[in-house]
Short mmCIF file of C-alpha atoms in Angstrom, two decimals:
data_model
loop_
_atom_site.label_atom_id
_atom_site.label_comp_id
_atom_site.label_asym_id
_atom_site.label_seq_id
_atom_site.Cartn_x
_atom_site.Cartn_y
_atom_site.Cartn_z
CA UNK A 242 41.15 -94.92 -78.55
CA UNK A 243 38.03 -93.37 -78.14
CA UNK A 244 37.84 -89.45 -80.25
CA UNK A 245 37.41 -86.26 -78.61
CA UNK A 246 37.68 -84.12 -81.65
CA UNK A 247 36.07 -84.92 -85.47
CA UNK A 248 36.60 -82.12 -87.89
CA UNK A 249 35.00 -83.22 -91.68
CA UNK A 250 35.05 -81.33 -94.64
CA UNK A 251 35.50 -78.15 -92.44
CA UNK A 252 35.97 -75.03 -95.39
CA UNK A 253 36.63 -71.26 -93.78
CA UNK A 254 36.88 -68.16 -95.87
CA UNK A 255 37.74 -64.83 -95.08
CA UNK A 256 35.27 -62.48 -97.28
CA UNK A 257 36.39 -58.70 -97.89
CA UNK A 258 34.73 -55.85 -99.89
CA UNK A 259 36.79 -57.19 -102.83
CA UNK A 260 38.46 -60.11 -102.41
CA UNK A 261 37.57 -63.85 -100.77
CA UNK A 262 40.68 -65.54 -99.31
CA UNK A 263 39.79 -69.41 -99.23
CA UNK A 264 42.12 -70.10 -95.87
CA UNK A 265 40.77 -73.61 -95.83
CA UNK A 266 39.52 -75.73 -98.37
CA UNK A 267 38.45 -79.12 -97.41
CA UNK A 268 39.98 -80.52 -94.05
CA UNK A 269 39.31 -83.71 -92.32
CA UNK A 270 41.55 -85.08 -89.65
CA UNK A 271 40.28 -86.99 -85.91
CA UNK A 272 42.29 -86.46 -82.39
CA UNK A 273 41.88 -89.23 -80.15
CA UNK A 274 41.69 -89.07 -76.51
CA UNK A 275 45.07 -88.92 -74.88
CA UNK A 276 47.46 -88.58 -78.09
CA UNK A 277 49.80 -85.60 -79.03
CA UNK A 278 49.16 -84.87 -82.94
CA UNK A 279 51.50 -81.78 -84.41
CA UNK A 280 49.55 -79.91 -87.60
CA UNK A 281 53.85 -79.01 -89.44
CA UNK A 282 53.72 -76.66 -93.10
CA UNK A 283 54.58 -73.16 -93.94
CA UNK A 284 53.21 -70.15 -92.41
CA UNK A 285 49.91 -69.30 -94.27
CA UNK A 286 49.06 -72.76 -95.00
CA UNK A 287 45.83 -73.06 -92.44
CA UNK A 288 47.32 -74.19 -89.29
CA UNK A 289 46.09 -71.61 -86.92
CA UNK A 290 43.32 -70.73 -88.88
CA UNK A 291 42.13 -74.22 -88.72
CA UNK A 292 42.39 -74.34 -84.79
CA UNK A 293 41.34 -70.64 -84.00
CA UNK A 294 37.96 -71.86 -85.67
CA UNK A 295 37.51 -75.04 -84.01
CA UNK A 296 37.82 -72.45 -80.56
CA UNK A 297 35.72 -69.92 -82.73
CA UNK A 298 37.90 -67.17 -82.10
CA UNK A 299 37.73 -66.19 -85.70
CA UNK A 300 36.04 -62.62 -85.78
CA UNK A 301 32.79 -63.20 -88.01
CA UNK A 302 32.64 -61.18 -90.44
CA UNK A 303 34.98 -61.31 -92.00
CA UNK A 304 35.87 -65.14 -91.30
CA UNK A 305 33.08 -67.28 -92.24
CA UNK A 306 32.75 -71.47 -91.99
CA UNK A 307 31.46 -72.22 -94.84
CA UNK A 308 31.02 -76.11 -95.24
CA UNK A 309 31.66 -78.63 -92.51
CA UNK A 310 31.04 -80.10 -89.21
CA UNK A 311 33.43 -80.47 -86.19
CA UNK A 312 32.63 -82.84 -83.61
CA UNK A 313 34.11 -82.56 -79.81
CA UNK A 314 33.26 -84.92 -78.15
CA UNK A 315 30.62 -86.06 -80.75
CA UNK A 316 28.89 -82.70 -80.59
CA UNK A 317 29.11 -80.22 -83.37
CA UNK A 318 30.18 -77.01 -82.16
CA UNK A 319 29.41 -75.11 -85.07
CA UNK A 320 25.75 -75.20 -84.70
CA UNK A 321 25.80 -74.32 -80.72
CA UNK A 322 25.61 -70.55 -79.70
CA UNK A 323 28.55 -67.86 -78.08
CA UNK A 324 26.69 -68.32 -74.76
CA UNK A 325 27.53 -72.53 -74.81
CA UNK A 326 30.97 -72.12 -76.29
CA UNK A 327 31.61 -69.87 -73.65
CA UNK A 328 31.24 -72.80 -71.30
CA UNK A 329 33.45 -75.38 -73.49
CA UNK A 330 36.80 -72.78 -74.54
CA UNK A 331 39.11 -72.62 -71.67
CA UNK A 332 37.48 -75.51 -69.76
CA UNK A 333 37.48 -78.23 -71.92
CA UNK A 334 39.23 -76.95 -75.21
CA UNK A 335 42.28 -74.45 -74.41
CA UNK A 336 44.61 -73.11 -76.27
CA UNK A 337 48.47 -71.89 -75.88
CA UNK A 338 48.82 -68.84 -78.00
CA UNK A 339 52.12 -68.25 -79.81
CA UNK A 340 52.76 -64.99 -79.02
CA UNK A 341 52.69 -64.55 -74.96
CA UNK A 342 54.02 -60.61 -74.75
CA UNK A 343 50.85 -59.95 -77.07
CA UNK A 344 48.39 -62.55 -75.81
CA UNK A 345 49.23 -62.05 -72.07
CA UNK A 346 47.43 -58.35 -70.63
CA UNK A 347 50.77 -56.40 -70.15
CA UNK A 348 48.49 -54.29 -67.54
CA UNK A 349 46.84 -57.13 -65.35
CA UNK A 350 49.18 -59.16 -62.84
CA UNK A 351 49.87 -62.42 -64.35
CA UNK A 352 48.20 -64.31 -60.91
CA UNK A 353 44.47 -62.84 -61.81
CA UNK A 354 44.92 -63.41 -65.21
CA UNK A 355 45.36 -67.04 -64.48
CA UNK A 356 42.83 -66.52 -62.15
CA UNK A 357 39.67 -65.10 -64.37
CA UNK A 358 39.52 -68.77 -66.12
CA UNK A 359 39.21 -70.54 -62.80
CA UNK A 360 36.50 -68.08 -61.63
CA UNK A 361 34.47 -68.14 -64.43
CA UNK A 362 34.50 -72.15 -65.19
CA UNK A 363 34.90 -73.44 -61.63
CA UNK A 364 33.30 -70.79 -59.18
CA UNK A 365 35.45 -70.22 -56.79
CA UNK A 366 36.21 -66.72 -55.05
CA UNK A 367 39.19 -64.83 -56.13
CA UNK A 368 41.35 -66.06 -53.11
CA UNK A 369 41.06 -69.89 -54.07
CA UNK A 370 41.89 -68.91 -57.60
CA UNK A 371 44.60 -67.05 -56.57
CA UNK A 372 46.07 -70.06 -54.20
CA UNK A 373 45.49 -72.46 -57.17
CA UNK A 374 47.40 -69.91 -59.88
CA UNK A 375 50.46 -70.22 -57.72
CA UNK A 376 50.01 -74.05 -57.52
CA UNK A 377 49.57 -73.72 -61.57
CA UNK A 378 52.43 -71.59 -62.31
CA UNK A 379 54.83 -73.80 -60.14
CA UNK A 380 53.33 -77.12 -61.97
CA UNK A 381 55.02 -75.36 -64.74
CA UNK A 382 58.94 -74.64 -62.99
CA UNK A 383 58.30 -71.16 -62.34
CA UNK A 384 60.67 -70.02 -59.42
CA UNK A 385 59.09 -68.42 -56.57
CA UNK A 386 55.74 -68.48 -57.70
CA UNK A 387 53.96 -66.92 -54.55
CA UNK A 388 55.78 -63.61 -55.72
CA UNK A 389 55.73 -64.22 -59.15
CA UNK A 390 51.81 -64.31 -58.99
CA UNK A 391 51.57 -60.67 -58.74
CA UNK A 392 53.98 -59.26 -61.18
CA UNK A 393 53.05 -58.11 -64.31
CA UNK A 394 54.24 -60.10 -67.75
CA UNK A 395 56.97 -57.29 -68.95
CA UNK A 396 58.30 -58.98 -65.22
CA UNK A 397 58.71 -61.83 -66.94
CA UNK A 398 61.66 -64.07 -69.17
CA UNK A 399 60.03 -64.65 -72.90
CA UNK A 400 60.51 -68.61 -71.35
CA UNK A 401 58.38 -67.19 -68.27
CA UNK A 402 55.46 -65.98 -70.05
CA UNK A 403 55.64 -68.39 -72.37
CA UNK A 404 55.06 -71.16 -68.87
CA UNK A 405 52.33 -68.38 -67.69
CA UNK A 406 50.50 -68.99 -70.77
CA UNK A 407 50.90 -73.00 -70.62
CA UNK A 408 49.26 -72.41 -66.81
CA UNK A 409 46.34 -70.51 -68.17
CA UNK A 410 45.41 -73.03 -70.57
CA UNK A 411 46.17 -75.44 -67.45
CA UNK A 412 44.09 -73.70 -65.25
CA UNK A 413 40.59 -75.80 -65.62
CA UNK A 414 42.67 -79.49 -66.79
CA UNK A 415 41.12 -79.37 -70.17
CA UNK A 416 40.71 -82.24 -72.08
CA UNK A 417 42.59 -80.61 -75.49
CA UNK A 418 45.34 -78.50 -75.66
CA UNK A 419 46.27 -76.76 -78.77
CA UNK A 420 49.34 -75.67 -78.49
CA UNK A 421 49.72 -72.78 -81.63
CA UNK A 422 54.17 -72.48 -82.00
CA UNK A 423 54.37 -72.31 -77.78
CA UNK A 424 58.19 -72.75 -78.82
CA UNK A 425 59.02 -70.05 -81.20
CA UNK A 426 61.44 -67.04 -80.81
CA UNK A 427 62.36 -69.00 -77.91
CA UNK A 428 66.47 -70.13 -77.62
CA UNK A 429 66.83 -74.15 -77.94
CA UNK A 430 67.24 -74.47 -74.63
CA UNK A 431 64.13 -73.00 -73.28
CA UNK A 432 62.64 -75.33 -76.01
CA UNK A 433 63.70 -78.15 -75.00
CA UNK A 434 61.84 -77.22 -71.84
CA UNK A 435 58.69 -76.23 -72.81
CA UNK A 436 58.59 -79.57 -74.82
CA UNK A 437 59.91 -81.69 -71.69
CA UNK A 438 57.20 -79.96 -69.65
CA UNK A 439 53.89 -80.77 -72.04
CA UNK A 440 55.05 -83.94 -72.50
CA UNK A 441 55.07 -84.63 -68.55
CA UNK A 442 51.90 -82.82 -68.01
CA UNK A 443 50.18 -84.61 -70.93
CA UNK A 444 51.59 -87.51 -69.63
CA UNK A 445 50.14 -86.67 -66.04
CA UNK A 446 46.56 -85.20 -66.81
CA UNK A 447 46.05 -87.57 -70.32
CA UNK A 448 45.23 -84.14 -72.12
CA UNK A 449 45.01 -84.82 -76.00
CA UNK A 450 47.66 -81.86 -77.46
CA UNK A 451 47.50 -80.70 -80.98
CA UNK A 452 51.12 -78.97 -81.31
CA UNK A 453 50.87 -76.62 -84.52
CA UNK A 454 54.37 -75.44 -85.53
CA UNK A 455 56.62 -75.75 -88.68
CA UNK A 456 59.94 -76.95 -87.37
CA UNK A 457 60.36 -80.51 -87.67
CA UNK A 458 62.83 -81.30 -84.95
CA UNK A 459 60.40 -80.64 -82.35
CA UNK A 460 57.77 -83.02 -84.10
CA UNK A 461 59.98 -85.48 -83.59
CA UNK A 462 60.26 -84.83 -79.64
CA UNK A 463 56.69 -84.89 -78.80
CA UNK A 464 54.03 -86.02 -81.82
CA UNK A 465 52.66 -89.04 -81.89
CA UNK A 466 51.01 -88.83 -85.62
CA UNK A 467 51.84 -85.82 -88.10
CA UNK A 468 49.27 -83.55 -90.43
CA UNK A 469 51.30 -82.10 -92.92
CA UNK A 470 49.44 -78.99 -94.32
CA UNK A 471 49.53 -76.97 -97.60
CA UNK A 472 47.68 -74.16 -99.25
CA UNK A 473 44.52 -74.60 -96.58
CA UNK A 474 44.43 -78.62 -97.63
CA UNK A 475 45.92 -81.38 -95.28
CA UNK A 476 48.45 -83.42 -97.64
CA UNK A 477 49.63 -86.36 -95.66
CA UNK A 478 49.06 -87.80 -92.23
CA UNK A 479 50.70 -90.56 -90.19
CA UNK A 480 52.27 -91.75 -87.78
CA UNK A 481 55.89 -90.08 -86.43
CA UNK A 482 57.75 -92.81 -88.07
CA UNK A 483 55.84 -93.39 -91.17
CA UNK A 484 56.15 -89.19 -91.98
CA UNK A 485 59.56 -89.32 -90.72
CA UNK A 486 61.14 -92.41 -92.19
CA UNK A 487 58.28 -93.18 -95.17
CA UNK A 488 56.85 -90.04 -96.56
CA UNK A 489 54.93 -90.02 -99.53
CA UNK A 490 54.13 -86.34 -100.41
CA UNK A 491 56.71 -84.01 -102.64
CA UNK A 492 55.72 -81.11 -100.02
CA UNK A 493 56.94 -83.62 -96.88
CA UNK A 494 60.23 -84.71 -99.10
CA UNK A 495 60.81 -81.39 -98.90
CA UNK A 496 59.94 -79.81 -95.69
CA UNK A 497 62.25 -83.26 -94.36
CA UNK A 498 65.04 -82.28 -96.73
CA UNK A 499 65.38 -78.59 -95.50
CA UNK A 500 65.95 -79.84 -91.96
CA UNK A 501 69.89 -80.19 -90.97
CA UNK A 502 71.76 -82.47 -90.68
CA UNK A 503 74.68 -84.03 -88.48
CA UNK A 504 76.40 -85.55 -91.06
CA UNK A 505 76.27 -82.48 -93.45
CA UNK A 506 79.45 -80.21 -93.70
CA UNK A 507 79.29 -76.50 -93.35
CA UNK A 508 80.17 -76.20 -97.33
CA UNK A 509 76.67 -77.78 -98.03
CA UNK A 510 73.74 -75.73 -98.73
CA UNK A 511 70.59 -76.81 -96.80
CA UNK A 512 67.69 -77.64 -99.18
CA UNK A 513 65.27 -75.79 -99.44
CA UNK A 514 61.67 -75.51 -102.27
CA UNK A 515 61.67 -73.32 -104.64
CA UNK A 516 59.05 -70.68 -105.04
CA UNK A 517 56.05 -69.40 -102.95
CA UNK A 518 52.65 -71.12 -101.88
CA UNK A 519 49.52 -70.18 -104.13
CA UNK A 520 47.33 -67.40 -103.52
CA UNK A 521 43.91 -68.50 -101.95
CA UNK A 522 42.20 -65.64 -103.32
CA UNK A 523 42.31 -67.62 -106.62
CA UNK A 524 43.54 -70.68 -105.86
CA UNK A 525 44.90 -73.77 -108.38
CA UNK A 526 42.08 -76.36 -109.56
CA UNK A 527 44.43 -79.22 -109.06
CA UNK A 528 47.34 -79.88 -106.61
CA UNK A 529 48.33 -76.58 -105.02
CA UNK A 530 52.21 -77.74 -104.93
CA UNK A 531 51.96 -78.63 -108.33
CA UNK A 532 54.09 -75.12 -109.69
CA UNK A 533 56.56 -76.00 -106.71
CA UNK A 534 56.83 -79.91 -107.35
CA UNK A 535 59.58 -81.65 -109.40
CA UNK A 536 57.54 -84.28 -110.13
CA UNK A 537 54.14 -82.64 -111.69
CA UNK A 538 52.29 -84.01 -114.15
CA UNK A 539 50.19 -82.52 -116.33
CA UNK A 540 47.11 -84.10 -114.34
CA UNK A 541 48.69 -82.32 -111.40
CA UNK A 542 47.02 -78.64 -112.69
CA UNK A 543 44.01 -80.19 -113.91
CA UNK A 544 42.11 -82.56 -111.09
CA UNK A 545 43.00 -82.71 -106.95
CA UNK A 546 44.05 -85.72 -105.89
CA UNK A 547 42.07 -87.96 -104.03
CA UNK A 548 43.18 -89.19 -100.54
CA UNK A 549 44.80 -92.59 -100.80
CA UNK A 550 45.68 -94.93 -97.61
CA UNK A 551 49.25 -96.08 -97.93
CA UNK A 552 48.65 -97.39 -95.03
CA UNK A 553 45.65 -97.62 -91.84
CA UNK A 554 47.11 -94.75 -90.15
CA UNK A 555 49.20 -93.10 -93.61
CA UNK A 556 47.25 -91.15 -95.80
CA UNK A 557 48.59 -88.93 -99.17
CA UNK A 558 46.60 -87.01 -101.30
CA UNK A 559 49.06 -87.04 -104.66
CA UNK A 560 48.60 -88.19 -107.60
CA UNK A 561 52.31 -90.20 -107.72
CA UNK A 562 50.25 -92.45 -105.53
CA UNK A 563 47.94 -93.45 -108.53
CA UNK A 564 48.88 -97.10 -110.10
CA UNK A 565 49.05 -95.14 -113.51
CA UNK A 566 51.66 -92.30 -112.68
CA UNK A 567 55.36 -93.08 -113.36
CA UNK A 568 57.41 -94.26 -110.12
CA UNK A 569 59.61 -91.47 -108.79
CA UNK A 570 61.93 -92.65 -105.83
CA UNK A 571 61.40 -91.70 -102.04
CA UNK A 572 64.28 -89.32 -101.57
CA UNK A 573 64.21 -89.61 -97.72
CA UNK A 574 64.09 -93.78 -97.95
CA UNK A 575 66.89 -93.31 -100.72
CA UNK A 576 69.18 -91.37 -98.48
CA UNK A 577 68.65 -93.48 -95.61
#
């Protein structure tokens, strides 16, 4: 598969009078053309940040890239200008916020806000772009959308709006869609929809999807390879089954453990890992799980890991993958 997006070494910082927050520190990762890849960790551990500069969304100052190149389409967007972005976000890169009641106008009918992408990218007077938004918003199982096109979003079911947004992004058939938690404070039903309805439309248009959330269980529905992030560093990647069924990473045994489980009583405690991420104003030399991991050593605090292939499509950056550290059993293969 050919790749649409390259992002190498990519380092963003978020500079105040006092402090420097180092958000991300060192990411590399490739999305090919036509494949769903979900970015899973903790809030605060670079997900959105990552994507929100790839879109360059990030308000500069105070965010700043620092280091880095990333490639769409093997052109590196961080050397082009506003004006030429301007022409690639929304059209060919779009983005499903996480938050539609904040990132949808609450005063501007949800019809022309679908509308304004179409106009700008494609050309096309406000009537065609109308027509086409109700087209777009019943794509996405909106009821009635030829009335629904000219309410406003407070109009709307939290499922609604969050189908209004996936149109938007729709609206010029991009060729990536990052999709930033499109599921969350949703119930599991209207979930389960959202998810059945990207994976049609990917499956209909051959749109590459980045899915950034941290809830597991809908990984499992739509990803085809994982990125499991931590403390603005990507940990491990692979496939769905080698992160589900053959982790490598302390941080992934854990984020796997705290998921339930079918076969667990309600007497059992779900897992969970102790303590709090490090802060990125000053953050650790070595491993930044090392203060949460059971298994640190002491080379853990002083040296980061090196990325190691496990496999062609697994990579771990952890030093238990070293032919010198001591061999610590895979929890998940164990309780398998």
């Amino acid at each position: 598969m050919k790749p649409i997006l390259e992002v190498s070494d990519l380092h963003v910082t978020f500079r105040s009078e006092h402090h420097e927050v180092k958000a991300i520190r060192g990411v590399d990762f490739t999305i090919h053309e036509g494949e769903v890849v979900a970015f899973v960790g903790e809030s605060g551990s670079g997900k959105s940040v990552t994507f929100q500069s790839i879109m360059r969304l990030l308000p500069q100052p105070p965010a700043n890239i620092d280091k880095g190149t990333i490639l769409y389409n093997g052109r590196d967007i961080t050397k082009i200008s506003e004006t030429e972005m301007q022409k690639i976000r929304g059209k060919e890169i779009a983005m499903i916020f996480q938050d539609p009641m904040t990132s949808l106008n609450p005063t501007i009918r949800v019809g022309k806000q679908i509308a304004e992408s179409l106009m700008k990218h494609q050309k096309v007077t406000y009537q065609e772009a109308k027509d086409r938004a109700v087209e777009l918003l019943k794509m996405v199982g909106i009821p009635s959308p030829s009335e629904r096109v000219n309410q406003y979003p407070h109009q709307f079911s939290g499922g609604m709006r969050q189908r209004a947004m996936i149109a938007m992004a729709l609206a010029c058939s991009p060729k990536l869609l990052i999709a930033d938690e499109p599921t969350t404070a949703l119930d599991v039903t209207i979930q389960a929809q959202i998810i059945d309805l990207l994976k049609d439309l990917q499956t209909d248009t051959g749109s590459s999807i980045v899915f950034i959330t941290h809830d597991l269980g809908v990984v499992a529905e739509i990803a085809d390879r994982v990125a499991v992030m931590y403390a603005g560093k990507i940990v491990e990647t692979g496939t769905l089954d080698e992160i589900f069924y053959n982790p490598r990473h302390p941080y992934t045994w854990g984020l796997l453990a705290s998921m339930p489980r079918l076969d667990q009583t309600r007497d059992q405690d779900l897992a969970s890992i102790p303590g709090s991420p490090p802060s990125l104003v000053n953050p650790p030399v070595g491993c930044p799980f090392t203060a949460r991991c059971p298994y640190a050593m002491k080379i853990c605090q002083e040296q980061m890991p090196e990325t190691t292939k496990a496999s062609d499509s697994h990579q771990v950056a952890c030093w238990l993958q070293h032919p010198d550290s001591p061999k610590v059993e895979n929890p998940i293969v164990s309780r398998r």
